[in-house]
Amino acid sequence: MNEPLGVLPGQAIAAMIARGALRGTPEVTSAQIQPASLDLRLGTVAYRVRASFLPGKGASVAERLAEFGMHEVSLEQGAVLEKGCVYLVPLMESLSLEAGLTAVANAKSSTGRLDLLTRLVTDEGVEFDRVPAGYEGPLYAEICPRSFSVLVRPGMRLNQLRFRRGQAVLDDAALRALHGEVPLVDGGAAVISEGLGFSVDLRPGPGGLVGYRAKPHTGIIDLDRIGEYPAAEFWERIETDEGRIILDPGAFYILVSREAVTIPPMYAAEMAPYLALVGEFRVHYAGFFDPGFGHAEAGGAGSRGVLEVRCHEAPFVLEHGQVVGRLVYEHMAERPERLYGAEIASNYQGQGLKLSKHFRV
């Protein structure tokens, strides 16, 4: 019997754990399972490395660590990962992927909003965040804090893994048909070109607020402390009444999409860049959009996407309504038993402009 194509839901991930295709030391817990992904846990040690690397064909991560490693840091009592440094952390999970399954990783939403670059690395890997069918072996997280130094401990979950059977990405025709059935963005019209386009919202909010810019010299953020850090100690408010801002090279910004988006229960989505040619900046994508995000059935009525933006090389004028990214939709292999925002602790359902859960505004 042919298995349905698409992204595996949480109950299928639980079945993978039960049959030993997905293992953990200690064992994987149900709290790690999201509607369409699995949270990955940091292990007990971090390796400071000279530079980011991929092992390449025929080489293990351990072999390349012997070449690029500088020193070992125990995480057992908590350890600070310094801004601007690169670390490699063995994860508690390992895989025995079946021939028909591939996996893709992404940073969790809160990780991305801290400008904490986190990418998955595998033995013989030639790409970050991609696990080929049939992979058997350990998993590692490359971590590079870029705006803030962070305090981490074993078991913390900075990135997540999504499993796919075949390819089930919606083409533009299918996406238009879905938008006709269930509006995927508010306002009626949708920009559809290799995904669902979204634009930046620079209409002033209270006090002219349109976003935040990370301060260059701040204290340490303990990732276990939720809602405890005053935003003003780490972020500058970006205010305008002109509908545009100028991005500074090297600076990191938190902005928000103009559109409120919806992910119906039988679909998942991933944020991707729009076009490299739209300007000298990049909208970082930190996490998947789970089934139910912004969907009325899961307690949402359209949720806007938070944009993590970094400018490169030259100052760039960003204007209200400028298209800056796209959502790539995929079919689920089956409907998840749980949806984002329904029966799980979902920090960002119904969100607008919002910093990570560590800050109080």
GROMACS .gro file of C-alpha atoms in nm:
model
  361
    1MET     CA    1   0.000   0.000   0.000
    2ASN     CA    2   0.137   0.339  -0.099
    3GLU     CA    3   0.184   0.581   0.186
    4PRO     CA    4   0.035   0.929   0.135
    5LEU     CA    5   0.282   1.198   0.032
    6GLY     CA    6   0.343   1.508   0.235
    7VAL     CA    7   0.465   1.637   0.568
    8LEU     CA    8   0.428   1.392   0.856
    9PRO     CA    9   0.201   1.504   1.142
   10GLY     CA   10   0.278   1.465   1.510
   11GLN     CA   11   0.111   1.125   1.543
   12ALA     CA   12   0.329   0.986   1.261
   13ILE     CA   13   0.639   1.125   1.436
   14ALA     CA   14   0.527   0.944   1.753
   15ALA     CA   15   0.505   0.623   1.549
   16MET     CA   16   0.861   0.679   1.423
   17ILE     CA   17   0.978   0.701   1.782
   18ALA     CA   18   0.792   0.384   1.873
   19ARG     CA   19   0.957   0.182   1.595
   20GLY     CA   20   1.306   0.318   1.667
   21ALA     CA   21   1.351   0.533   1.355
   22LEU     CA   22   1.391   0.834   1.583
   23ARG     CA   23   1.585   0.784   1.905
   24GLY     CA   24   1.700   0.997   2.194
   25THR     CA   25   1.931   0.981   2.496
   26PRO     CA   26   1.743   1.037   2.718
   27GLU     CA   27   1.435   0.916   2.535
   28VAL     CA   28   1.235   1.154   2.319
   29THR     CA   29   0.931   1.289   2.505
   30SER     CA   30   0.583   1.372   2.382
   31ALA     CA   31   0.645   1.737   2.480
   32GLN     CA   32   0.891   1.762   2.189
   33ILE     CA   33   0.630   1.665   1.931
   34GLN     CA   34   0.464   1.959   1.755
   35PRO     CA   35   0.175   1.941   1.505
   36ALA     CA   36   0.416   1.884   1.214
   37SER     CA   37   0.768   1.875   1.359
   38LEU     CA   38   0.991   1.753   1.640
   39ASP     CA   39   1.184   1.982   1.872
   40LEU     CA   40   1.552   1.883   1.902
   41ARG     CA   41   1.741   1.903   2.234
   42LEU     CA   42   2.090   2.026   2.306
   43GLY     CA   43   2.327   1.768   2.453
   44THR     CA   44   2.570   1.815   2.742
   45VAL     CA   45   2.869   1.966   2.564
   46ALA     CA   46   2.947   2.238   2.309
   47TYR     CA   47   3.258   2.257   2.092
   48ARG     CA   48   3.393   2.599   2.006
   49VAL     CA   49   3.509   2.579   1.644
   50ARG     CA   50   3.723   2.805   1.429
   51ALA     CA   51   3.462   2.838   1.159
   52SER     CA   52   3.134   2.699   1.035
   53PHE     CA   53   3.180   2.382   0.828
   54LEU     CA   54   3.005   2.096   0.654
   55PRO     CA   55   3.164   1.749   0.680
   56GLY     CA   56   3.121   1.660   0.311
   57LYS     CA   57   3.094   1.319   0.152
   58GLY     CA   58   3.286   1.045   0.328
   59ALA     CA   59   3.356   1.243   0.646
   60SER     CA   60   3.188   1.243   0.987
   61VAL     CA   61   3.131   1.549   1.203
   62ALA     CA   62   3.362   1.399   1.468
   63GLU     CA   63   3.646   1.375   1.214
   64ARG     CA   64   3.604   1.738   1.108
   65LEU     CA   65   3.581   1.849   1.472
   66ALA     CA   66   3.932   1.715   1.524
   67GLU     CA   67   4.040   1.954   1.249
   68PHE     CA   68   3.841   2.266   1.336
   69GLY     CA   69   3.770   2.232   1.708
   70MET     CA   70   3.924   2.480   1.952
   71HIS     CA   71   3.797   2.379   2.295
   72GLU     CA   72   3.515   2.195   2.470
   73VAL     CA   73   3.252   2.363   2.690
   74SER     CA   74   3.039   2.166   2.936
   75LEU     CA   75   2.673   2.269   2.938
   76GLU     CA   76   2.586   2.066   3.248
   77GLN     CA   77   2.571   2.366   3.483
   78GLY     CA   78   2.480   2.611   3.210
   79ALA     CA   79   2.729   2.787   2.982
   80VAL     CA   80   2.743   3.112   2.789
   81LEU     CA   81   2.770   3.096   2.412
   82GLU     CA   82   2.944   3.419   2.317
   83LYS     CA   83   2.817   3.657   2.051
   84GLY     CA   84   3.013   3.622   1.728
   85CYS     CA   85   3.151   3.275   1.806
   86VAL     CA   86   3.063   2.946   1.637
   87TYR     CA   87   2.978   2.633   1.837
   88LEU     CA   88   2.885   2.277   1.749
   89VAL     CA   89   2.659   2.091   1.992
   90PRO     CA   90   2.579   1.719   1.967
   91LEU     CA   91   2.203   1.676   2.002
   92MET     CA   92   2.026   1.419   2.215
   93GLU     CA   93   1.845   1.278   1.910
   94SER     CA   94   1.965   1.045   1.633
   95LEU     CA   95   1.797   0.908   1.322
   96SER     CA   96   1.744   0.591   1.121
   97LEU     CA   97   1.544   0.734   0.832
   98GLU     CA   98   1.351   0.499   0.607
   99ALA     CA   99   1.421   0.509   0.236
  100GLY     CA  100   1.106   0.708   0.159
  101LEU     CA  101   1.154   0.980   0.417
  102THR     CA  102   1.367   1.294   0.415
  103ALA     CA  103   1.393   1.558   0.685
  104VAL     CA  104   1.449   1.932   0.695
  105ALA     CA  105   1.536   2.144   0.998
  106ASN     CA  106   1.477   2.504   1.089
  107ALA     CA  107   1.526   2.727   1.390
  108LYS     CA  108   1.234   2.764   1.627
  109SER     CA  109   1.055   3.098   1.622
  110SER     CA  110   1.203   3.227   1.947
  111THR     CA  111   1.551   3.126   1.832
  112GLY     CA  112   1.523   3.330   1.515
  113ARG     CA  113   1.386   3.634   1.697
  114LEU     CA  114   1.703   3.638   1.906
  115ASP     CA  115   1.920   3.637   1.591
  116LEU     CA  116   2.060   3.307   1.711
  117LEU     CA  117   2.179   3.125   1.398
  118THR     CA  118   2.106   2.756   1.454
  119ARG     CA  119   2.155   2.499   1.177
  120LEU     CA  120   2.144   2.121   1.166
  121VAL     CA  121   2.458   1.927   1.068
  122THR     CA  122   2.482   1.555   0.989
  123ASP     CA  123   2.762   1.313   0.911
  124GLU     CA  124   2.867   1.339   0.545
  125GLY     CA  125   2.640   1.642   0.513
  126VAL     CA  126   2.681   1.869   0.211
  127GLU     CA  127   2.396   2.104   0.310
  128PHE     CA  128   2.284   2.254   0.637
  129ASP     CA  129   1.937   2.164   0.766
  130ARG     CA  130   1.883   1.877   0.520
  131VAL     CA  131   1.877   1.506   0.604
  132PRO     CA  132   1.868   1.262   0.309
  133ALA     CA  133   1.653   0.951   0.291
  134GLY     CA  134   1.817   0.652   0.457
  135TYR     CA  135   2.038   0.861   0.688
  136GLU     CA  136   2.159   0.666   0.990
  137GLY     CA  137   2.349   0.856   1.256
  138PRO     CA  138   2.379   1.142   1.503
  139LEU     CA  139   2.257   1.500   1.473
  140TYR     CA  140   2.439   1.822   1.562
  141ALA     CA  141   2.341   2.185   1.597
  142GLU     CA  142   2.572   2.459   1.477
  143ILE     CA  143   2.502   2.768   1.688
  144CYS     CA  144   2.628   3.119   1.625
  145PRO     CA  145   2.482   3.398   1.843
  146ARG     CA  146   2.489   3.712   1.628
  147SER     CA  147   2.321   3.984   1.835
  148PHE     CA  148   2.319   3.858   2.196
  149SER     CA  149   2.530   3.618   2.403
  150VAL     CA  150   2.307   3.344   2.545
  151LEU     CA  151   2.311   3.106   2.841
  152VAL     CA  152   2.219   2.749   2.743
  153ARG     CA  153   2.172   2.417   2.920
  154PRO     CA  154   2.126   2.054   2.815
  155GLY     CA  155   1.778   1.978   2.687
  156MET     CA  156   1.709   2.326   2.551
  157ARG     CA  157   1.524   2.320   2.219
  158LEU     CA  158   1.655   2.568   1.963
  159ASN     CA  159   1.568   2.399   1.635
  160GLN     CA  160   1.314   2.153   1.503
  161LEU     CA  161   1.291   1.878   1.244
  162ARG     CA  162   1.016   1.818   0.991
  163PHE     CA  163   0.976   1.488   0.804
  164ARG     CA  164   0.855   1.456   0.446
  165ARG     CA  165   0.745   1.165   0.232
  166GLY     CA  166   0.799   1.263  -0.130
  167GLN     CA  167   0.735   1.616  -0.250
  168ALA     CA  168   0.398   1.779  -0.186
  169VAL     CA  169   0.469   2.149  -0.244
  170LEU     CA  170   0.170   2.334  -0.388
  171ASP     CA  171   0.235   2.495  -0.725
  172ASP     CA  172   0.092   2.837  -0.799
  173ALA     CA  173  -0.226   2.700  -0.956
  174ALA     CA  174  -0.299   2.480  -0.653
  175LEU     CA  175  -0.218   2.768  -0.420
  176ARG     CA  176  -0.463   2.999  -0.601
  177ALA     CA  177  -0.731   2.730  -0.580
  178LEU     CA  178  -0.669   2.687  -0.206
  179HIS     CA  179  -0.684   3.064  -0.154
  180GLY     CA  180  -1.019   3.062  -0.333
  181GLU     CA  181  -1.151   2.803  -0.089
  182VAL     CA  182  -0.990   2.927   0.233
  183PRO     CA  183  -0.848   3.282   0.219
  184LEU     CA  184  -0.478   3.246   0.302
  185VAL     CA  185  -0.426   3.620   0.351
  186ASP     CA  186  -0.662   3.893   0.461
  187GLY     CA  187  -0.769   4.169   0.222
  188GLY     CA  188  -0.875   3.937  -0.059
  189ALA     CA  189  -0.595   3.972  -0.314
  190ALA     CA  190  -0.294   3.744  -0.284
  191VAL     CA  191   0.049   3.776  -0.443
  192ILE     CA  192   0.124   3.424  -0.567
  193SER     CA  193   0.452   3.351  -0.741
  194GLU     CA  194   0.642   3.037  -0.639
  195GLY     CA  195   0.459   3.065  -0.309
  196LEU     CA  196   0.243   3.315  -0.126
  197GLY     CA  197   0.413   3.654  -0.120
  198PHE     CA  198   0.403   3.874   0.189
  199SER     CA  199   0.506   4.232   0.243
  200VAL     CA  200   0.637   4.443   0.529
  201ASP     CA  201   0.409   4.656   0.746
  202LEU     CA  202   0.556   5.000   0.819
  203ARG     CA  203   0.236   5.173   0.919
  204PRO     CA  204   0.307   5.339   1.256
  205GLY     CA  205   0.163   5.176   1.565
  206PRO     CA  206   0.147   5.334   1.912
  207GLY     CA  207   0.406   5.612   1.933
  208GLY     CA  208   0.500   5.556   1.568
  209LEU     CA  209   0.638   5.206   1.642
  210VAL     CA  210   0.702   4.987   1.336
  211GLY     CA  211   0.974   4.753   1.466
  212TYR     CA  212   1.281   4.695   1.680
  213ARG     CA  213   1.656   4.701   1.620
  214ALA     CA  214   1.893   4.495   1.835
  215LYS     CA  215   2.128   4.701   2.051
  216PRO     CA  216   2.497   4.625   1.989
  217HIS     CA  217   2.615   4.600   2.351
  218THR     CA  218   2.386   4.414   2.589
  219GLY     CA  219   2.386   4.162   2.871
  220ILE     CA  220   2.342   3.785   2.849
  221ILE     CA  221   2.004   3.624   2.778
  222ASP     CA  222   1.925   3.309   2.976
  223LEU     CA  223   1.703   3.113   2.737
  224ASP     CA  224   1.509   2.961   3.027
  225ARG     CA  225   1.390   3.300   3.149
  226ILE     CA  226   1.055   3.375   2.987
  227GLY     CA  227   0.906   3.724   2.995
  228GLU     CA  228   1.173   3.852   3.234
  229TYR     CA  229   1.395   4.085   3.028
  230PRO     CA  230   1.297   4.451   2.976
  231ALA     CA  231   1.286   4.500   2.601
  232ALA     CA  232   1.445   4.846   2.627
  233GLU     CA  233   1.770   4.695   2.758
  234PHE     CA  234   1.817   4.490   2.440
  235TRP     CA  235   1.617   4.663   2.166
  236GLU     CA  236   1.582   5.010   2.018
  237ARG     CA  237   1.234   5.109   1.904
  238ILE     CA  238   1.209   5.188   1.533
  239GLU     CA  239   0.955   5.466   1.479
  240THR     CA  240   0.842   5.641   1.163
  241ASP     CA  241   0.545   5.832   1.026
  242GLU     CA  242   0.671   5.815   0.668
  243GLY     CA  243   0.595   5.453   0.586
  244ARG     CA  244   0.962   5.371   0.530
  245ILE     CA  245   1.282   5.309   0.719
  246ILE     CA  246   1.649   5.287   0.623
  247LEU     CA  247   1.816   4.962   0.718
  248ASP     CA  248   2.171   4.993   0.851
  249PRO     CA  249   2.432   4.743   0.726
  250GLY     CA  250   2.495   4.469   0.983
  251ALA     CA  251   2.200   4.563   1.203
  252PHE     CA  252   1.928   4.315   1.300
  253TYR     CA  253   1.562   4.414   1.294
  254ILE     CA  254   1.231   4.267   1.406
  255LEU     CA  255   0.949   4.378   1.178
  256VAL     CA  256   0.608   4.232   1.089
  257SER     CA  257   0.422   4.134   0.775
  258ARG     CA  258   0.140   4.351   0.646
  259GLU     CA  259  -0.073   4.044   0.574
  260ALA     CA  260  -0.236   3.819   0.828
  261VAL     CA  261  -0.183   3.464   0.703
  262THR     CA  262  -0.364   3.136   0.755
  263ILE     CA  263  -0.233   2.779   0.743
  264PRO     CA  264  -0.530   2.539   0.708
  265PRO     CA  265  -0.516   2.210   0.905
  266MET     CA  266  -0.417   1.992   0.608
  267TYR     CA  267  -0.122   2.213   0.514
  268ALA     CA  268   0.210   2.331   0.650
  269ALA     CA  269   0.427   2.618   0.528
  270GLU     CA  270   0.784   2.742   0.538
  271MET     CA  271   0.904   3.100   0.502
  272ALA     CA  272   1.154   3.156   0.223
  273PRO     CA  273   1.330   3.456   0.068
  274TYR     CA  274   1.142   3.630  -0.212
  275LEU     CA  275   1.412   3.741  -0.455
  276ALA     CA  276   1.777   3.817  -0.393
  277LEU     CA  277   1.744   4.107  -0.635
  278VAL     CA  278   1.490   4.309  -0.434
  279GLY     CA  279   1.768   4.470  -0.230
  280GLU     CA  280   2.077   4.429  -0.018
  281PHE     CA  281   1.899   4.276   0.277
  282ARG     CA  282   1.770   3.937   0.382
  283VAL     CA  283   1.456   3.834   0.560
  284HIS     CA  284   1.565   3.545   0.778
  285TYR     CA  285   1.326   3.261   0.823
  286ALA     CA  286   1.326   3.102   1.163
  287GLY     CA  287   1.083   2.819   1.190
  288PHE     CA  288   0.799   2.644   1.022
  289PHE     CA  289   0.439   2.752   1.006
  290ASP     CA  290   0.244   2.465   1.158
  291PRO     CA  291  -0.102   2.349   1.054
  292GLY     CA  292  -0.355   2.574   1.227
  293PHE     CA  293  -0.137   2.886   1.243
  294GLY     CA  294  -0.376   3.179   1.210
  295HIS     CA  295  -0.668   2.943   1.145
  296ALA     CA  296  -1.005   3.006   1.310
  297GLU     CA  297  -1.046   2.641   1.406
  298ALA     CA  298  -0.727   2.664   1.614
  299GLY     CA  299  -0.810   2.989   1.789
  300GLY     CA  300  -0.665   3.229   1.533
  301ALA     CA  301  -0.821   3.464   1.283
  302GLY     CA  302  -0.515   3.525   1.070
  303SER     CA  303  -0.175   3.579   1.229
  304ARG     CA  304   0.091   3.805   1.091
  305GLY     CA  305   0.441   3.677   1.028
  306VAL     CA  306   0.728   3.825   1.226
  307LEU     CA  307   1.022   3.915   1.002
  308GLU     CA  308   1.384   3.885   1.112
  309VAL     CA  309   1.571   4.123   0.884
  310ARG     CA  310   1.941   4.187   0.836
  311CYS     CA  311   2.084   4.443   0.593
  312HIS     CA  312   2.406   4.372   0.401
  313GLU     CA  313   2.678   4.592   0.255
  314ALA     CA  314   2.484   4.914   0.188
  315PRO     CA  315   2.203   5.104   0.363
  316PHE     CA  316   1.869   5.012   0.210
  317VAL     CA  317   1.533   5.191   0.206
  318LEU     CA  318   1.251   4.955   0.302
  319GLU     CA  319   0.902   5.085   0.228
  320HIS     CA  320   0.557   4.993   0.352
  321GLY     CA  321   0.399   4.719   0.141
  322GLN     CA  322   0.725   4.606  -0.020
  323VAL     CA  323   0.718   4.231  -0.089
  324VAL     CA  324   1.002   4.075   0.109
  325GLY     CA  325   0.932   3.701   0.135
  326ARG     CA  326   0.703   3.414   0.050
  327LEU     CA  327   0.535   3.122   0.217
  328VAL     CA  328   0.578   2.784   0.048
  329TYR     CA  329   0.279   2.562   0.127
  330GLU     CA  330   0.289   2.181   0.141
  331HIS     CA  331   0.026   1.913   0.186
  332MET     CA  332   0.022   1.720   0.510
  333ALA     CA  333   0.037   1.342   0.470
  334GLU     CA  334  -0.259   1.328   0.706
  335ARG     CA  335  -0.443   1.570   0.932
  336PRO     CA  336  -0.258   1.636   1.261
  337GLU     CA  337  -0.432   1.528   1.577
  338ARG     CA  338  -0.330   1.862   1.729
  339LEU     CA  339  -0.316   2.202   1.561
  340TYR     CA  340  -0.099   2.503   1.634
  341GLY     CA  341  -0.270   2.711   1.900
  342ALA     CA  342  -0.512   2.432   1.995
  343GLU     CA  343  -0.425   2.213   2.294
  344ILE     CA  344  -0.058   2.313   2.283
  345ALA     CA  345   0.131   2.609   2.430
  346SER     CA  346   0.156   2.834   2.124
  347ASN     CA  347   0.329   3.161   2.204
  348TYR     CA  348   0.262   3.335   1.876
  349GLN     CA  349  -0.095   3.248   1.767
  350GLY     CA  350  -0.278   3.567   1.668
  351GLN     CA  351   0.045   3.764   1.685
  352GLY     CA  352   0.132   4.104   1.546
  353LEU     CA  353   0.467   4.278   1.594
  354LYS     CA  354   0.620   4.074   1.875
  355LEU     CA  355   0.965   4.010   2.019
  356SER     CA  356   1.065   3.666   2.143
  357LYS     CA  357   0.894   3.529   2.453
  358HIS     CA  358   1.195   3.624   2.669
  359PHE     CA  359   1.110   3.995   2.670
  360ARG     CA  360   0.846   4.210   2.830
  361VAL     CA  361   0.751   4.526   2.643
   0.00000   0.00000   0.00000
